[in-house]
């Protein structure tokens, strides 16, 4: 089997399960460290000629990260594709289980079993807090309805204040964000790299926390560490 992954979290999952089948990945596939496979460009604009030149038996995509046009072009070229789109932690675990089976793994790998255990009994949240969760600024973009990251936070006691918005990624103004009177601002380090000096200053009277974007938004081996790591970061305002 020859697999090309256009999804960073799935690249990590394949590399941790059957590394010998991974023959290509995107420029944004940063895990595992030292991954040495041919690169095929970005997630939004991969070089499909380079993908096809790798003669894959399967290309992995995500409905949110990758473009429908690329999935259709690969199918038209006769390449099987597998498209994931988990919106909750259970969906992510189920889709990962289906993926490792499709890769020919004899059993679920240790990292997936550890992730299932970690999310079966995540750290008990304290008082639920309503939060705004920006994922970009200039313009501001926040988590809205029906997102995987929103479900991760909910399971750790953080209620997304924009979860009822019609959009999955609303673009409110800063005044609109402040007008909701959030109890907490959750600032991940990807896709926009919020830092202690870039983000919290926009919400001067609201506690802000910096969290790992990989553990908040990726679904793969990082899920095993995510509950404990994110719970600790959520309890540590800057």
Short mmCIF file of C-alpha atoms in Angstrom, two decimals:
data_model
loop_
_atom_site.label_atom_id
_atom_site.label_comp_id
_atom_site.label_asym_id
_atom_site.label_seq_id
_atom_site.Cartn_x
_atom_site.Cartn_y
_atom_site.Cartn_z
CA UNK A 1 0.00 0.00 0.00
CA UNK A 2 1.12 3.54 -0.84
CA UNK A 3 -0.56 6.40 1.02
CA UNK A 4 -0.33 10.16 0.50
CA UNK A 5 -1.79 12.28 3.30
CA UNK A 6 -3.00 15.83 2.73
CA UNK A 7 -4.07 16.17 6.38
CA UNK A 8 -1.38 16.85 9.02
CA UNK A 9 -3.14 15.00 11.84
CA UNK A 10 -3.74 11.96 9.62
CA UNK A 11 -0.14 12.03 8.46
CA UNK A 12 0.87 11.66 12.10
CA UNK A 13 -1.67 8.86 12.55
CA UNK A 14 -0.36 6.89 9.57
CA UNK A 15 3.27 7.44 10.59
CA UNK A 16 2.50 6.14 14.08
CA UNK A 17 0.63 3.10 12.77
CA UNK A 18 2.16 1.91 9.51
CA UNK A 19 5.01 4.28 8.62
CA UNK A 20 6.16 2.10 5.73
CA UNK A 21 3.02 2.90 3.69
CA UNK A 22 3.35 6.70 3.91
CA UNK A 23 4.91 7.93 0.65
CA UNK A 24 3.89 11.61 0.62
CA UNK A 25 2.63 14.44 2.84
CA UNK A 26 2.02 18.19 2.76
CA UNK A 27 4.46 20.93 3.70
CA UNK A 28 2.34 21.47 6.85
CA UNK A 29 2.73 17.90 8.09
CA UNK A 30 5.10 18.66 10.97
CA UNK A 31 4.58 15.50 13.06
CA UNK A 32 6.19 13.19 13.82
CA UNK A 33 9.40 15.18 14.09
CA UNK A 34 11.90 14.31 11.40
CA UNK A 35 9.30 12.89 9.04
CA UNK A 36 11.20 12.10 5.85
CA UNK A 37 8.77 11.68 2.96
CA UNK A 38 8.28 13.61 -0.30
CA UNK A 39 6.28 16.82 0.12
CA UNK A 40 3.44 17.75 -2.22
CA UNK A 41 2.68 21.38 -1.31
CA UNK A 42 0.03 22.79 0.98
CA UNK A 43 -3.27 21.44 2.21
CA UNK A 44 -5.38 23.93 0.24
CA UNK A 45 -3.28 23.91 -2.93
CA UNK A 46 -1.37 20.63 -3.21
CA UNK A 47 0.59 19.87 -6.36
CA UNK A 48 -1.60 17.12 -7.77
CA UNK A 49 0.98 16.19 -10.40
CA UNK A 50 3.42 15.42 -7.59
CA UNK A 51 0.73 13.46 -5.75
CA UNK A 52 -0.02 11.36 -8.84
CA UNK A 53 3.69 10.82 -9.53
CA UNK A 54 3.91 9.03 -6.18
CA UNK A 55 1.44 6.41 -7.50
CA UNK A 56 -0.68 6.33 -4.34
CA UNK A 57 -3.19 3.59 -3.61
CA UNK A 58 -4.97 5.98 -1.27
CA UNK A 59 -4.99 9.74 -0.63
CA UNK A 60 -6.24 11.05 2.70
CA UNK A 61 -8.21 14.30 2.82
CA UNK A 62 -10.38 16.27 5.21
CA UNK A 63 -13.54 18.06 4.13
CA UNK A 64 -12.58 21.18 6.04
CA UNK A 65 -8.83 21.36 5.34
CA UNK A 66 -8.80 20.32 1.69
CA UNK A 67 -10.68 21.40 -1.42
CA UNK A 68 -13.48 19.43 -3.03
CA UNK A 69 -11.94 20.19 -6.45
CA UNK A 70 -8.77 18.33 -5.49
CA UNK A 71 -10.71 15.31 -4.24
CA UNK A 72 -12.69 15.23 -7.47
CA UNK A 73 -9.54 15.57 -9.61
CA UNK A 74 -7.90 12.66 -7.79
CA UNK A 75 -10.99 10.50 -8.21
CA UNK A 76 -11.11 11.41 -11.88
CA UNK A 77 -7.51 10.23 -12.19
CA UNK A 78 -8.52 6.88 -10.74
CA UNK A 79 -7.00 7.41 -7.29
CA UNK A 80 -9.04 6.24 -4.28
CA UNK A 81 -9.53 8.98 -1.68
CA UNK A 82 -10.65 8.82 1.93
CA UNK A 83 -12.30 11.99 3.26
CA UNK A 84 -12.73 12.58 6.99
CA UNK A 85 -14.75 15.27 8.75
CA UNK A 86 -15.19 14.63 12.50
CA UNK A 87 -17.22 17.19 14.40
CA UNK A 88 -16.95 15.51 17.82
CA UNK A 89 -14.35 13.53 19.75
CA UNK A 90 -16.29 10.24 19.40
CA UNK A 91 -16.56 10.78 15.64
CA UNK A 92 -12.83 11.41 15.45
CA UNK A 93 -12.02 8.24 17.38
CA UNK A 94 -14.40 6.19 15.21
CA UNK A 95 -12.99 7.60 11.97
CA UNK A 96 -9.44 6.93 13.17
CA UNK A 97 -10.41 3.37 13.96
CA UNK A 98 -11.79 2.98 10.44
CA UNK A 99 -8.63 4.51 8.99
CA UNK A 100 -6.20 2.19 10.76
CA UNK A 101 -8.31 -0.77 9.66
CA UNK A 102 -8.16 0.49 6.07
CA UNK A 103 -4.38 0.72 6.41
CA UNK A 104 -4.29 -2.98 7.17
CA UNK A 105 -3.35 -2.72 10.83
CA UNK A 106 -3.92 -6.03 12.60
CA UNK A 107 -5.24 -4.24 15.70
CA UNK A 108 -5.77 -0.72 16.96
CA UNK A 109 -2.37 0.85 17.67
CA UNK A 110 -1.37 1.80 21.21
CA UNK A 111 -1.84 5.53 20.57
CA UNK A 112 -5.48 5.04 19.55
CA UNK A 113 -6.23 2.85 22.54
CA UNK A 114 -4.62 5.49 24.76
CA UNK A 115 -6.73 8.21 23.14
CA UNK A 116 -9.92 6.24 23.76
CA UNK A 117 -8.97 5.82 27.44
CA UNK A 118 -8.03 9.47 27.82
CA UNK A 119 -11.35 10.73 26.49
CA UNK A 120 -13.41 8.12 28.32
CA UNK A 121 -12.37 9.79 31.59
CA UNK A 122 -11.11 13.33 30.84
CA UNK A 123 -10.13 15.62 33.71
CA UNK A 124 -13.23 16.65 35.62
CA UNK A 125 -14.04 20.25 34.70
CA UNK A 126 -14.74 22.84 37.34
CA UNK A 127 -17.44 25.44 36.87
CA UNK A 128 -18.42 25.70 33.20
CA UNK A 129 -17.15 28.92 31.62
CA UNK A 130 -18.47 30.61 28.50
CA UNK A 131 -15.64 31.47 26.12
CA UNK A 132 -14.81 33.09 22.85
CA UNK A 133 -12.34 31.04 20.80
CA UNK A 134 -10.57 33.04 18.07
CA UNK A 135 -8.69 31.08 15.44
CA UNK A 136 -7.61 34.13 13.43
CA UNK A 137 -7.37 37.89 13.64
CA UNK A 138 -7.24 40.64 11.01
CA UNK A 139 -10.07 39.81 10.55
CA UNK A 140 -11.24 38.08 13.68
CA UNK A 141 -12.51 34.56 13.07
CA UNK A 142 -13.91 32.43 15.89
CA UNK A 143 -15.19 28.92 16.43
CA UNK A 144 -18.90 28.75 15.68
CA UNK A 145 -21.30 25.85 15.51
CA UNK A 146 -20.59 22.19 15.02
CA UNK A 147 -16.79 22.10 15.25
CA UNK A 148 -14.45 19.40 16.52
CA UNK A 149 -12.48 21.92 18.60
CA UNK A 150 -15.70 23.19 20.16
CA UNK A 151 -16.59 19.66 21.26
CA UNK A 152 -13.09 19.17 22.70
CA UNK A 153 -13.51 22.30 24.81
CA UNK A 154 -17.04 21.38 25.88
CA UNK A 155 -15.78 18.10 27.30
CA UNK A 156 -13.26 20.09 29.34
CA UNK A 157 -15.82 22.48 30.79
CA UNK A 158 -15.58 25.37 28.31
CA UNK A 159 -18.77 26.45 26.56
CA UNK A 160 -18.27 28.12 23.19
CA UNK A 161 -20.24 31.36 23.30
CA UNK A 162 -20.65 31.29 19.52
CA UNK A 163 -21.78 27.67 19.24
CA UNK A 164 -25.29 28.73 18.19
CA UNK A 165 -24.11 30.94 15.35
CA UNK A 166 -25.35 29.93 11.88
CA UNK A 167 -21.74 29.88 10.65
CA UNK A 168 -19.11 27.33 11.61
CA UNK A 169 -16.45 30.07 11.59
CA UNK A 170 -18.12 33.47 12.14
CA UNK A 171 -16.27 36.71 11.52
CA UNK A 172 -17.55 39.07 14.19
CA UNK A 173 -16.05 42.45 14.91
CA UNK A 174 -14.02 42.90 18.07
CA UNK A 175 -16.85 44.99 19.52
CA UNK A 176 -19.24 42.10 18.87
CA UNK A 177 -16.87 39.67 20.57
CA UNK A 178 -16.59 41.89 23.61
CA UNK A 179 -20.35 42.52 23.74
CA UNK A 180 -21.01 38.84 24.49
CA UNK A 181 -19.22 39.31 27.84
CA UNK A 182 -17.23 36.07 27.71
CA UNK A 183 -15.82 34.66 30.91
CA UNK A 184 -12.75 33.35 29.12
CA UNK A 185 -10.81 33.85 25.89
CA UNK A 186 -9.17 30.69 24.48
CA UNK A 187 -6.25 31.47 22.16
CA UNK A 188 -4.65 28.56 20.25
CA UNK A 189 -1.26 28.79 18.56
CA UNK A 190 -2.59 27.61 15.20
CA UNK A 191 -3.80 28.32 12.61
CA UNK A 192 -3.07 31.86 13.86
CA UNK A 193 -0.21 31.90 16.33
CA UNK A 194 -1.62 33.80 19.29
CA UNK A 195 0.94 34.64 21.96
CA UNK A 196 1.01 36.40 25.30
CA UNK A 197 1.70 39.65 23.42
CA UNK A 198 -0.71 39.05 20.52
CA UNK A 199 -4.31 38.37 21.45
CA UNK A 200 -4.92 38.87 25.19
CA UNK A 201 -4.57 42.65 24.88
CA UNK A 202 -7.75 42.74 22.79
CA UNK A 203 -9.76 41.51 25.81
CA UNK A 204 -8.27 43.53 28.67
CA UNK A 205 -10.82 42.61 31.36
CA UNK A 206 -11.28 38.94 30.46
CA UNK A 207 -8.96 36.08 31.48
CA UNK A 208 -7.12 34.67 28.45
CA UNK A 209 -5.48 31.26 28.12
CA UNK A 210 -2.99 30.10 25.49
CA UNK A 211 -3.52 26.53 24.29
CA UNK A 212 -1.88 24.11 21.91
CA UNK A 213 -3.62 24.33 18.55
CA UNK A 214 -2.41 20.86 17.64
CA UNK A 215 -4.07 19.34 20.70
CA UNK A 216 -7.21 21.40 20.23
CA UNK A 217 -7.80 20.78 16.52
CA UNK A 218 -5.81 17.72 15.40
CA UNK A 219 -7.32 14.25 15.55
CA UNK A 220 -4.64 11.60 15.68
CA UNK A 221 -1.99 10.53 18.22
CA UNK A 222 -2.18 13.96 19.90
CA UNK A 223 -5.65 13.02 21.18
CA UNK A 224 -4.06 10.80 23.81
CA UNK A 225 -2.32 13.79 25.42
CA UNK A 226 -4.97 16.39 24.69
CA UNK A 227 -7.31 16.13 27.72
CA UNK A 228 -4.63 16.50 30.38
CA UNK A 229 -2.56 19.07 28.48
CA UNK A 230 -5.49 21.28 27.51
CA UNK A 231 -7.04 21.07 30.98
CA UNK A 232 -3.78 22.34 32.47
CA UNK A 233 -3.53 25.17 29.92
CA UNK A 234 -7.18 26.16 30.41
CA UNK A 235 -6.50 26.50 34.14
CA UNK A 236 -3.55 28.85 33.58
CA UNK A 237 -4.58 32.34 32.44
CA UNK A 238 -1.84 34.59 31.08
#
